Amino acid sequence: MDVIVDYITGLSPEELTEAFLEDVALCAAWEASYRDEPAKLAMYPGLSDTIDRWVATVNPAPLQTRTEGLRQQPLLRRYTNDLIRGRIDELARDELDFLYYAWMLQERAEKDDLFERSMECMRPFIRQLEIRREMCEVRPGLPNLMARVALFTPADMKAADPRDVRVFAGIEAPVRGPVLVHNGDAKIIGGIPDDCAVVIEDGSAYVRGGVHGKLAATKSCDITGQISGLVIARQGQVRAGALLNLATVISKEGSVKVVSCEGPRLVFAGNEISIRDTCKGGVYKGAKIHVGDTVSGGEIHCAEEGRALVWEHTEERKLSIVLRRSLTPRDYGEVLTIESMRLYSGAIHVRQRAHHVRGLMALTERETDEYAGNVLAFIMGRESSPARLQNAQQFQRALAYVDRIDVAIDSLVKIIEDQLDLEEVDDDEDTPRDTLDLTSVKVEVRLTIEDMESDLGQLVAEGPIDKSALDFREVVVKAGRQLTRHFVTEHQTILELQALIKLQEKLRDKRDELKHALTHRDEPAAPATSEAAILEKARNDCARVEVLHQLLRVARSGGGGEAFRKRCADRYVKIMQRNIENRGARIVSYATQLRKLQTDILTIRHKLWKEFRVSLPKQILDGPPASTARIRGRFTEGALICGWPHQVESKAARAGEIALAPDSGEQELVFERRPNGQIKPVQEKVS
């Protein structure tokens, strides 16, 4: 703990005003723990005066303008949570002293605007804390606090064992020199020099200063200064000041949040990149990228949304924007072996299978509810007849048929896009082509077609289907055969992709036609007001199946009028009830499949990390985003927008595959990536 005391007493008056409450409270608790050891206190004769000056001058506002790395108080957060959760009796004397002096310093500073939230959390427990504190014996040196977070300085790093490795935290980044390794949270006082590396396992790094060397942490990295070296976080966030020329910042599964950027080699975030001010040059890859001011040149890759005040392209700073379907570990330089690549591609196929099954489950649930609604209308409607309802059901069956084909096409499109993503991953790499696991892709295609065929067969068994809807099935089955035979080159996959997308557009036109016919058919007479209210509430609550079951139970027990019981016993009701039960069984089967697939994803994730230190990206863990990637903002003329990374340097892109942004002046424009990789402007009102 002497490190913190050295740090605080060594600050200039200007730097002291920006010191964090946690560090000053640690100094106050440390001083109190040595009250009976004047020789120890004599080593820091000015400590009390330093604490008093901090109380009088504390002002973190200037630091807040320079950095996003302000989450530098892990102990204060941890022990405040212990107070709130009623764990005060579990705390030792030095932990209680820390909380006590943190409270006293806030009271002495009399800056409610600065400490309002912290004091509000602690206030109800202060009297209990004081009583408990007096009951415990003082232990010099704050041993329990020291066990919670380690403290390191540049001197500690330089004294660490030297290493010579090619791969650092899964990235090809050679390290030749001292590497400090620690398990658990760590505070790094004074930054990380350019000739040092720090690895924090199962914890977060809190850096007071800049990172000019290398830093890797399992959780988050909060850095008050600038980054010109390499920073890697696996699960958490990276928050810092400015990113300088040639910096590399990677948050494999989380976000990166900084003040500004100027020419970083790479910024990658599995979730979001947030830049408060300007961004000049460099390469940025994130699911979402938000810039508060101007992006001037550089290469931007986003898989969900990119937003900036201005996207600026000039002759000196050329701007390229790639709207991606997804990001992969190779985007941040993860070193993938043949085995890890096999597991990674397997995870993609499992996630796609889960997406397909979830779509089928949603359709089946909706159809089951609609079928139950038809039966309820017959049982409760005064003039409804089976013939009229069967006519409506024929339209619904045709819609269900078309929807099943639509789900299959959507899955096939995503399978092709996954394959194209993997081909992009392996471009110009040494990994053999067979690591793409084409057999697994063919299995996915086959399973998708089999699911479609099974569901369509059941619909046909329930009654006649519109012939024009039947024709779509043949085209999709043929496409499935083509994919399993010719899933080889990029050109072939793109041709199949384009054909499926055109087919899907025609299919959805057919669906609109059927929906219009169903909506505008002659409706049967409405049921009585009270009965209509029951039907409407059941429909709104998506609980028509449950209401139907309740009514049928009433009829079986002899309840209700004779006409009601007669309707419940009608042949039409029995047939529909059997169809509803069949769909209910399929829903249970889908739910079982989904649970297994989710377990498979987590198993692969665990194995990839345990054996290869590879993280699965967001779209595999959470599923694909709801919409395709978009970029929005004001544009200067000439910015290149494309749908595949190789097109940034391509000289032979086909029409529609890339767009050159016009000069939009003060108008905000939106471009989106279509499933076939084409870039199209979007006409929408943007606030």
XYZ file of C-alpha atoms in Angstrom:
687
model
C 0.000 0.000 0.000
C 3.033 2.277 0.253
C 2.778 2.608 -3.545
C -0.442 4.616 -3.246
C 1.053 6.828 -0.549
C 4.123 7.483 -2.716
C 1.859 8.251 -5.652
C -0.424 10.709 -3.819
C 2.346 12.544 -1.968
C 4.319 12.849 -5.208
C 1.559 14.620 -7.151
C 1.880 18.273 -8.050
C -0.828 20.644 -6.694
C -2.570 20.606 -10.081
C -2.441 16.806 -10.337
C -3.664 16.410 -6.748
C -6.947 18.150 -7.557
C -7.714 15.328 -10.007
C -6.842 12.468 -7.612
C -9.602 9.932 -6.968
C -11.430 9.660 -3.649
C -10.489 5.980 -3.348
C -6.738 6.699 -3.440
C -6.916 9.520 -0.885
C -9.119 7.390 1.414
C -6.563 4.575 1.197
C -3.860 7.032 2.258
C -5.956 8.243 5.200
C -6.689 4.649 6.311
C -3.022 3.701 5.888
C -1.958 6.662 8.047
C -4.499 5.737 10.751
C -3.303 2.116 10.775
C 0.230 3.269 11.752
C -0.750 5.758 14.468
C 1.208 3.694 17.000
C 4.278 3.468 14.747
C 5.692 6.995 14.422
C 8.787 5.697 12.630
C 6.637 4.496 9.767
C 4.668 7.740 9.602
C 7.925 9.719 9.619
C 8.628 8.310 6.143
C 5.776 10.497 4.839
C 5.796 13.639 6.981
C 3.625 15.610 4.540
C 0.853 13.034 4.082
C -1.685 14.759 6.366
C -1.124 18.098 4.642
C -1.519 16.453 1.241
C -4.852 14.957 2.278
C -6.004 18.356 3.577
C -5.024 20.045 0.308
C -6.980 17.470 -1.653
C -10.076 18.115 0.490
C -9.778 21.845 -0.206
C -9.063 21.651 -3.943
C -10.535 18.422 -5.371
C -11.861 19.051 -8.892
C -11.978 16.137 -11.372
C -13.603 18.180 -14.153
C -10.382 18.741 -16.168
C -9.611 15.007 -16.098
C -13.136 14.199 -17.271
C -12.542 16.240 -20.422
C -9.350 14.299 -21.232
C -10.375 10.675 -20.712
C -13.171 8.121 -20.639
C -11.111 5.907 -18.312
C -12.673 7.228 -15.116
C -13.795 3.962 -13.523
C -10.724 3.877 -11.293
C -12.297 3.067 -7.918
C -12.951 -0.700 -7.744
C -12.529 -0.885 -3.959
C -14.978 1.928 -3.285
C -17.574 0.277 -5.521
C -17.011 -3.152 -3.998
C -17.237 -2.078 -0.355
C -20.158 0.288 -0.925
C -22.018 -2.683 -2.417
C -21.106 -4.714 0.681
C -22.737 -2.025 2.850
C -25.897 -2.013 0.738
C -26.132 -5.827 0.820
C -25.838 -5.982 4.602
C -22.352 -7.504 4.760
C -20.857 -4.993 7.175
C -20.272 -7.661 9.833
C -18.069 -9.576 7.379
C -15.616 -6.678 6.929
C -12.277 -6.438 8.739
C -10.981 -3.319 10.529
C -8.873 -2.007 7.628
C -11.836 -2.400 5.244
C -14.073 -0.535 7.682
C -11.417 2.165 8.091
C -11.299 2.641 4.329
C -15.068 3.172 4.158
C -15.013 5.421 7.221
C -12.335 7.743 5.830
C -13.973 7.752 2.397
C -17.110 9.060 4.101
C -15.238 11.599 6.232
C -13.304 12.975 3.248
C -16.532 13.479 1.293
C -18.104 15.291 4.226
C -15.051 17.508 4.696
C -14.889 18.406 1.009
C -18.468 19.750 1.129
C -18.984 19.184 -2.587
C -22.412 17.640 -2.816
C -22.494 17.886 -6.587
C -19.341 15.773 -6.809
C -20.037 13.121 -4.161
C -23.832 13.149 -3.976
C -24.379 9.629 -5.291
C -21.658 8.025 -3.181
C -22.784 9.743 0.022
C -26.400 8.818 -0.632
C -25.428 5.147 -0.838
C -23.277 5.222 2.295
C -25.297 7.542 4.579
C -27.777 4.937 5.986
C -24.921 2.701 7.189
C -22.439 5.150 8.710
C -23.546 4.786 12.346
C -23.455 0.978 12.079
C -20.048 1.227 10.414
C -18.660 3.369 13.258
C -19.905 0.924 15.904
C -18.528 -2.103 14.083
C -15.211 -0.324 13.492
C -14.676 0.332 17.191
C -15.195 -3.364 17.925
C -12.344 -4.484 15.648
C -8.608 -4.450 16.306
C -6.401 -2.188 14.192
C -4.068 -4.002 11.777
C -1.242 -1.888 10.297
C -0.692 -1.802 6.556
C -4.271 -2.570 5.400
C -3.668 -6.290 4.718
C -7.245 -7.169 3.696
C -7.453 -4.274 1.270
C -4.145 -5.323 -0.236
C -5.627 -8.769 -0.908
C -8.455 -7.226 -2.942
C -6.400 -5.334 -5.492
C -2.712 -5.412 -6.402
C -0.615 -2.286 -6.956
C 2.145 -2.078 -9.555
C 4.505 0.593 -10.814
C 6.817 0.787 -13.848
C 9.626 -0.416 -11.572
C 7.657 -3.605 -10.812
C 7.132 -4.189 -14.528
C 10.789 -3.727 -15.401
C 11.695 -6.223 -12.667
C 9.352 -8.919 -14.025
C 10.706 -12.056 -15.703
C 11.660 -11.512 -19.366
C 9.927 -13.487 -22.093
C 10.261 -13.959 -25.827
C 6.864 -14.865 -27.331
C 5.265 -14.409 -30.728
C 1.604 -14.428 -29.646
C 0.296 -12.055 -26.965
C -3.268 -12.626 -25.672
C -4.134 -14.547 -28.834
C -2.808 -11.835 -31.156
C 0.344 -12.071 -33.223
C 2.283 -9.373 -31.382
C 5.872 -10.352 -30.486
C 7.023 -9.601 -26.940
C 10.710 -9.524 -26.043
C 11.223 -8.192 -22.571
C 9.708 -8.213 -19.079
C 6.115 -9.497 -18.769
C 4.296 -8.937 -15.470
C 1.508 -11.492 -14.898
C -1.079 -11.116 -12.122
C -4.287 -12.953 -11.231
C -7.091 -10.610 -10.107
C -7.724 -6.858 -10.256
C -4.693 -4.566 -10.439
C -3.998 -0.856 -10.168
C -1.098 0.257 -12.313
C 0.367 3.522 -11.097
C 2.377 5.560 -13.578
C 1.326 3.835 -16.803
C 3.001 1.065 -18.805
C 6.361 1.867 -20.491
C 6.909 0.913 -24.119
C 9.330 -1.903 -23.275
C 7.010 -3.659 -20.795
C 3.979 -5.945 -20.977
C 1.300 -6.670 -18.359
C -1.161 -9.582 -18.313
C -4.105 -9.487 -15.886
C -5.828 -12.865 -15.601
C -9.412 -13.065 -14.272
C -9.477 -9.396 -13.376
C -9.512 -5.802 -14.590
C -6.689 -3.309 -15.041
C -6.919 0.262 -13.676
C -4.123 2.343 -15.155
C -3.147 5.802 -13.867
C -1.281 7.100 -16.852
C -0.861 5.979 -20.455
C -0.155 2.646 -22.106
C 2.873 2.705 -24.391
C 3.739 -0.972 -23.990
C 1.333 -3.931 -23.989
C -1.614 -4.653 -21.685
C -4.027 -7.598 -21.731
C -6.846 -8.251 -19.252
C -9.563 -10.870 -19.005
C -12.076 -8.206 -17.959
C -11.926 -4.411 -18.411
C -9.112 -1.911 -18.953
C -9.622 1.632 -17.625
C -6.804 3.988 -18.582
C -6.682 7.645 -17.604
C -4.034 8.546 -20.173
C -3.393 8.002 -23.865
C -2.702 4.750 -25.677
C 0.099 4.379 -28.190
C 0.777 0.676 -27.546
C -1.387 -2.453 -27.475
C -4.422 -2.985 -25.189
C -6.563 -6.140 -25.276
C -9.652 -6.907 -23.154
C -11.461 -10.180 -23.572
C -14.843 -9.779 -21.856
C -14.968 -6.198 -20.627
C -14.569 -2.669 -21.916
C -11.573 -0.555 -22.838
C -11.951 3.077 -21.733
C -9.189 5.633 -22.192
C -8.191 9.114 -23.356
C -6.865 9.561 -26.887
C -5.648 6.802 -29.190
C -2.437 7.862 -30.890
C -0.668 6.880 -34.075
C -0.111 3.089 -34.414
C -2.110 2.217 -31.261
C -3.941 -1.119 -31.270
C -6.996 -1.456 -29.007
C -9.100 -4.619 -28.961
C -12.174 -5.465 -26.910
C -12.985 -8.967 -28.092
C -16.483 -9.182 -26.614
C -17.098 -5.700 -25.209
C -16.776 -2.034 -26.191
C -14.107 0.615 -26.693
C -14.814 4.124 -25.416
C -12.279 6.926 -25.954
C -12.092 10.697 -26.362
C -10.426 10.922 -29.790
C -8.339 8.955 -32.293
C -5.509 9.883 -34.607
C -4.187 7.175 -36.901
C -4.538 4.023 -34.739
C -3.357 0.827 -36.385
C -6.575 -0.958 -35.313
C -9.543 -0.401 -33.020
C -11.815 -3.446 -32.652
C -14.894 -3.922 -30.478
C -17.175 -6.947 -30.510
C -19.942 -4.628 -29.352
C -19.437 -0.861 -29.837
C -16.740 1.708 -30.579
C -17.608 5.110 -29.096
C -15.424 8.139 -29.869
C -16.446 11.338 -28.111
C -14.757 13.860 -30.409
C -12.929 13.528 -33.733
C -11.438 10.553 -35.506
C -8.604 10.996 -38.020
C -7.426 8.048 -40.077
C -6.871 4.520 -38.828
C -8.824 1.259 -39.028
C -11.973 0.689 -36.949
C -14.029 -2.505 -36.731
C -17.078 -2.815 -34.503
C -20.666 -4.011 -34.453
C -21.598 -0.381 -33.792
C -19.427 2.695 -34.330
C -20.524 6.060 -32.949
C -18.420 9.216 -33.382
C -19.499 12.492 -31.807
C -17.777 14.726 -34.356
C -16.046 14.236 -37.720
C -14.506 11.060 -39.113
C -11.731 12.228 -41.434
C -10.400 9.395 -43.601
C -9.624 5.864 -42.501
C -11.244 2.460 -42.919
C -14.492 1.797 -41.074
C -16.056 -1.666 -40.700
C -19.408 -1.976 -38.921
C -21.884 -4.853 -38.731
C -24.888 -3.026 -37.262
C -24.746 0.768 -37.289
C -22.211 3.493 -37.949
C -23.014 7.060 -36.981
C -20.972 10.276 -37.111
C -21.639 13.974 -37.433
C -19.650 14.074 -40.694
C -17.971 11.372 -42.791
C -15.138 13.246 -44.513
C -13.212 12.013 -47.570
C -10.289 14.021 -48.980
C -7.357 13.345 -51.258
C -5.055 13.381 -48.230
C -7.354 11.244 -46.069
C -9.356 8.749 -48.099
C -12.386 7.218 -46.377
C -13.651 3.665 -46.960
C -16.704 2.240 -45.170
C -17.420 -1.497 -45.179
C -20.910 -2.510 -44.050
C -20.389 -6.048 -42.831
C -22.798 -8.858 -42.131
C -20.624 -9.930 -39.217
C -17.168 -9.617 -37.713
C -14.825 -12.520 -37.011
C -11.823 -13.133 -34.722
C -9.564 -12.708 -37.741
C -10.707 -9.071 -37.941
C -8.595 -8.304 -34.875
C -5.793 -10.696 -35.765
C -6.692 -13.713 -33.630
C -4.318 -16.561 -34.376
C -6.577 -19.474 -35.369
C -5.256 -22.992 -35.681
C -6.960 -25.596 -37.861
C -8.738 -27.005 -34.798
C -9.858 -23.626 -33.428
C -11.081 -22.626 -36.898
C -13.087 -25.846 -37.060
C -14.690 -25.087 -33.694
C -15.355 -21.491 -34.707
C -17.069 -22.442 -37.978
C -18.998 -25.119 -36.057
C -20.289 -22.432 -33.681
C -21.499 -20.401 -36.680
C -23.462 -23.378 -37.990
C -24.973 -24.118 -34.571
C -26.033 -20.486 -34.175
C -27.570 -20.479 -37.656
C -29.430 -23.681 -36.833
C -30.752 -22.059 -33.641
C -31.886 -19.019 -35.642
C -33.723 -21.295 -38.096
C -35.447 -23.321 -35.358
C -36.439 -20.139 -33.518
C -38.080 -18.853 -36.715
C -40.032 -22.085 -37.143
C -41.091 -21.997 -33.510
C -42.389 -18.407 -33.787
C -44.381 -19.293 -36.920
C -45.889 -22.387 -35.298
C -46.883 -20.457 -32.167
C -48.592 -17.796 -34.295
C -50.422 -20.373 -36.429
C -51.557 -22.289 -33.348
C -53.011 -19.112 -31.883
C -54.794 -18.303 -35.181
C -56.238 -21.826 -35.418
C -57.534 -21.522 -31.870
C -59.061 -18.162 -32.810
C -60.986 -19.817 -35.671
C -62.387 -22.455 -33.345
C -63.324 -19.868 -30.717
C -65.117 -17.829 -33.361
C -67.144 -20.923 -34.301
C -67.947 -21.929 -30.717
C -68.936 -18.430 -29.591
C -70.129 -16.798 -32.828
C -73.891 -16.656 -33.393
C -73.789 -17.005 -37.176
C -70.371 -18.593 -37.797
C -70.341 -21.865 -39.678
C -67.552 -24.396 -40.297
C -67.705 -23.715 -44.038
C -67.003 -19.990 -43.602
C -64.195 -20.645 -41.137
C -62.684 -23.362 -43.312
C -62.534 -20.824 -46.131
C -60.572 -18.457 -43.882
C -58.397 -21.326 -42.717
C -57.511 -22.193 -46.315
C -56.008 -18.723 -46.705
C -54.213 -19.119 -43.375
C -52.854 -22.496 -44.465
C -51.535 -20.971 -47.698
C -49.928 -18.181 -45.656
C -48.348 -20.770 -43.365
C -47.048 -22.641 -46.414
C -45.485 -19.479 -47.833
C -44.062 -18.499 -44.426
C -42.362 -21.894 -44.044
C -40.680 -21.445 -47.426
C -39.687 -17.892 -46.465
C -38.005 -19.134 -43.282
C -36.130 -21.758 -45.293
C -34.937 -19.188 -47.859
C -33.884 -16.825 -45.083
C -31.842 -19.604 -43.488
C -30.233 -20.573 -46.806
C -29.299 -16.924 -47.447
C -27.642 -16.721 -44.026
C -25.806 -20.004 -44.599
C -24.381 -18.611 -47.855
C -23.411 -15.338 -46.166
C -21.689 -17.291 -43.385
C -19.720 -19.155 -46.043
C -18.712 -15.914 -47.764
C -17.660 -14.481 -44.394
C -15.439 -17.498 -43.789
C -13.923 -17.149 -47.268
C -13.134 -13.512 -46.425
C -11.574 -14.684 -43.161
C -9.258 -17.080 -44.987
C -8.246 -14.724 -47.806
C -4.466 -14.370 -48.004
C -4.018 -16.623 -45.000
C -1.986 -19.800 -44.637
C -4.884 -21.819 -43.227
C -5.841 -24.662 -45.597
C -9.191 -24.337 -47.373
C -10.505 -27.553 -45.814
C -10.688 -25.785 -42.449
C -13.866 -24.139 -43.755
C -15.665 -27.414 -42.973
C -17.814 -27.544 -46.121
C -19.363 -30.809 -44.928
C -20.957 -28.989 -42.011
C -22.359 -26.348 -44.380
C -23.940 -29.039 -46.544
C -25.470 -30.626 -43.450
C -27.041 -27.292 -42.534
C -28.529 -26.929 -46.013
C -29.881 -30.480 -45.901
C -31.440 -30.000 -42.441
C -33.048 -26.728 -43.527
C -34.645 -28.346 -46.585
C -35.761 -31.376 -44.539
C -37.424 -29.103 -41.962
C -39.241 -27.263 -44.733
C -40.357 -30.451 -46.455
C -41.651 -31.953 -43.206
C -43.675 -28.845 -42.297
C -45.038 -28.377 -45.821
C -46.071 -32.033 -45.933
C -48.106 -31.613 -42.754
C -49.806 -28.507 -44.121
C -50.739 -30.336 -47.339
C -52.181 -33.177 -45.246
C -54.441 -30.694 -43.456
C -56.082 -29.464 -46.661
C -55.589 -28.073 -50.181
C -52.894 -25.411 -50.858
C -52.892 -22.694 -53.522
C -50.954 -24.100 -56.540
C -48.898 -20.911 -57.012
C -47.562 -21.378 -53.490
C -46.655 -24.991 -54.263
C -44.446 -23.870 -57.151
C -42.121 -21.977 -54.776
C -41.311 -25.200 -52.947
C -39.860 -26.818 -56.068
C -37.523 -23.870 -56.687
C -36.216 -23.919 -53.111
C -35.646 -27.683 -53.127
C -33.725 -27.315 -56.393
C -31.648 -24.491 -54.892
C -30.849 -26.717 -51.915
C -29.564 -29.441 -54.228
C -27.407 -26.903 -56.076
C -25.889 -25.625 -52.835
C -24.860 -29.081 -51.664
C -23.318 -29.872 -55.026
C -21.590 -26.624 -55.933
C -20.797 -24.898 -52.631
C -17.213 -24.196 -53.682
C -16.294 -20.830 -55.173
C -17.233 -17.325 -54.177
C -18.751 -16.645 -57.602
C -21.062 -19.667 -57.375
C -22.208 -18.822 -53.875
C -22.954 -15.220 -54.870
C -25.032 -16.405 -57.854
C -27.042 -18.716 -55.600
C -27.453 -15.905 -53.082
C -28.802 -13.497 -55.694
C -31.223 -16.100 -57.065
C -32.584 -16.875 -53.591
C -33.044 -13.197 -52.759
C -35.035 -12.641 -55.975
C -37.139 -15.701 -55.162
C -37.766 -14.391 -51.666
C -38.977 -11.062 -53.060
C -41.498 -12.891 -55.276
C -42.535 -15.086 -52.355
C -43.218 -12.075 -50.158
C -45.306 -10.505 -52.933
C -47.343 -13.714 -52.923
C -47.691 -13.484 -49.164
C -48.988 -9.906 -49.425
C -51.527 -11.101 -52.008
C -52.771 -13.877 -49.723
C -52.862 -11.572 -46.716
C -54.905 -9.026 -48.666
C -57.376 -11.724 -49.754
C -57.728 -12.957 -46.166
C -58.216 -9.457 -44.768
C -60.850 -8.414 -47.337
C -62.903 -11.597 -47.524
C -66.542 -11.490 -46.336
C -66.467 -11.622 -42.555
C -69.017 -13.662 -40.620
C -71.405 -11.847 -38.327
C -69.832 -10.686 -35.093
C -70.506 -12.570 -31.867
C -72.353 -11.008 -28.958
C -70.684 -8.100 -27.192
C -69.615 -10.066 -24.105
C -68.335 -12.926 -26.237
C -66.486 -10.502 -28.525
C -64.745 -9.022 -25.489
C -63.518 -12.493 -24.471
C -62.200 -13.180 -27.967
C -60.460 -9.805 -28.202
C -58.761 -10.184 -24.822
C -57.602 -13.702 -25.696
C -56.211 -12.466 -29.027
C -54.361 -9.549 -27.428
C -52.882 -11.790 -24.744
C -51.929 -14.458 -27.337
C -53.883 -16.862 -25.105
C -56.581 -18.136 -27.461
C -55.340 -21.719 -27.116
C -55.747 -21.613 -23.341
C -59.221 -20.017 -23.601
C -60.244 -22.718 -26.074
C -59.073 -25.471 -23.714
C -61.036 -23.909 -20.848
C -64.230 -23.714 -22.902
C -63.891 -27.306 -24.077
C -63.436 -28.435 -20.462
C -66.621 -26.573 -19.537
C -68.517 -28.306 -22.364
C -67.204 -31.753 -21.366
C -68.357 -31.220 -17.777
C -71.877 -30.380 -18.968
C -71.629 -26.623 -18.498
C -73.019 -23.947 -20.838
C -76.126 -24.092 -22.987
C -77.128 -26.883 -25.327
C -76.129 -24.918 -28.449
C -72.709 -24.234 -26.921
C -72.116 -27.916 -26.139
C -73.272 -28.918 -29.610
C -70.777 -26.567 -31.237
C -67.963 -27.863 -28.991
C -68.741 -31.416 -30.134
C -68.802 -30.514 -33.840
C -66.522 -32.489 -36.181
C -64.840 -29.268 -37.283
C -63.805 -28.536 -33.693
C -62.360 -32.017 -33.255
C -60.298 -31.782 -36.450
C -58.983 -28.368 -35.510
C -58.222 -29.502 -31.991
C -56.072 -32.300 -33.402
C -54.211 -29.806 -35.631
C -53.636 -27.529 -32.652
C -52.293 -30.420 -30.557
C -49.921 -31.425 -33.356
C -48.574 -27.883 -33.501
C -48.245 -27.788 -29.734
C -46.079 -30.922 -29.884
C -43.885 -29.293 -32.553
C -43.464 -26.190 -30.378
C -42.253 -28.404 -27.498
C -39.845 -30.141 -29.889
C -38.494 -26.806 -31.146
C -37.985 -25.568 -27.573
C -36.039 -28.735 -26.740
C -33.861 -28.270 -29.838
C -33.179 -24.636 -28.939
C -32.052 -25.517 -25.420
C -29.655 -28.118 -26.785
C -28.293 -25.740 -29.440
C -27.721 -23.020 -26.855
C -25.880 -25.527 -24.680
C -23.770 -26.516 -27.697
C -22.855 -22.847 -28.315
C -21.749 -22.393 -24.696
C -19.771 -25.648 -24.815
C -17.911 -24.522 -27.939
C -17.334 -21.096 -26.392
C -15.840 -22.642 -23.261
C -13.631 -25.008 -25.237
C -12.408 -22.269 -27.588
C -11.397 -20.096 -24.653
C -9.974 -22.849 -22.444
C -7.887 -24.529 -25.132
C -7.159 -21.726 -27.623
C -7.950 -18.428 -25.807
C -10.319 -17.519 -28.677
C -13.500 -15.488 -28.019
C -16.725 -15.970 -29.929
C -18.060 -12.704 -31.383
C -21.312 -11.054 -30.375
C -23.431 -12.180 -33.334
C -22.670 -15.846 -32.568
C -23.399 -15.555 -28.839
C -26.522 -13.373 -29.249
C -27.649 -14.272 -32.762
C -27.694 -12.089 -35.886
C -28.844 -8.453 -35.545
C -32.468 -7.642 -36.336
C -31.549 -5.469 -39.321
C -28.737 -5.177 -41.854
C -25.784 -2.834 -41.320
C -26.359 0.891 -41.860
C -24.214 4.015 -41.933
C -25.624 7.489 -41.324
C -24.447 11.062 -41.095
C -23.439 13.940 -43.357
C -21.012 13.005 -46.152
C -18.412 14.768 -48.241
C -18.053 13.609 -51.825
C -16.099 10.450 -52.640
C -16.398 8.256 -49.545
C -16.418 4.591 -50.653
C -19.169 2.398 -49.155
C -19.115 -1.350 -49.857
C -20.373 -4.667 -48.495
C -17.253 -6.882 -48.451
C -13.731 -6.116 -47.151
C -11.976 -7.120 -50.373
C -13.922 -4.441 -52.268
C -11.993 -1.652 -50.531
C -9.128 -2.322 -52.948
C -11.184 -3.910 -55.742
C -10.965 -2.449 -59.229
C -13.727 -4.612 -60.701
C -16.759 -4.285 -58.445
C -20.091 -4.948 -60.152
C -22.870 -2.362 -60.339
C -24.581 -1.847 -56.993
C -21.838 -3.547 -54.981
C -20.245 -0.263 -53.962
C -21.493 3.309 -53.559
C -19.621 6.592 -53.688
C -21.194 9.059 -51.297
C -22.244 12.441 -52.711
C -21.623 15.739 -50.961
C -24.723 15.891 -48.752
C -24.095 19.357 -47.307
C -26.192 19.721 -44.162
C -28.423 16.765 -45.041
C -27.982 13.481 -43.212
C -27.882 10.408 -45.457
C -28.364 6.730 -44.691
C -26.892 3.785 -46.612
C -27.589 0.124 -45.874
C -26.171 -3.227 -46.842
C -28.569 -5.609 -48.558
C -28.287 -9.389 -47.954
C -26.520 -9.834 -51.303
C -23.821 -7.370 -50.238
C -25.113 -4.493 -52.373
C -25.183 -0.968 -50.950
C -28.364 1.073 -51.277
C -29.383 4.530 -50.024
C -32.309 4.484 -47.598
C -35.049 7.060 -47.828
C -36.138 7.779 -44.305
C -36.798 10.730 -42.095
C -33.818 11.156 -39.820
C -34.281 13.361 -36.784
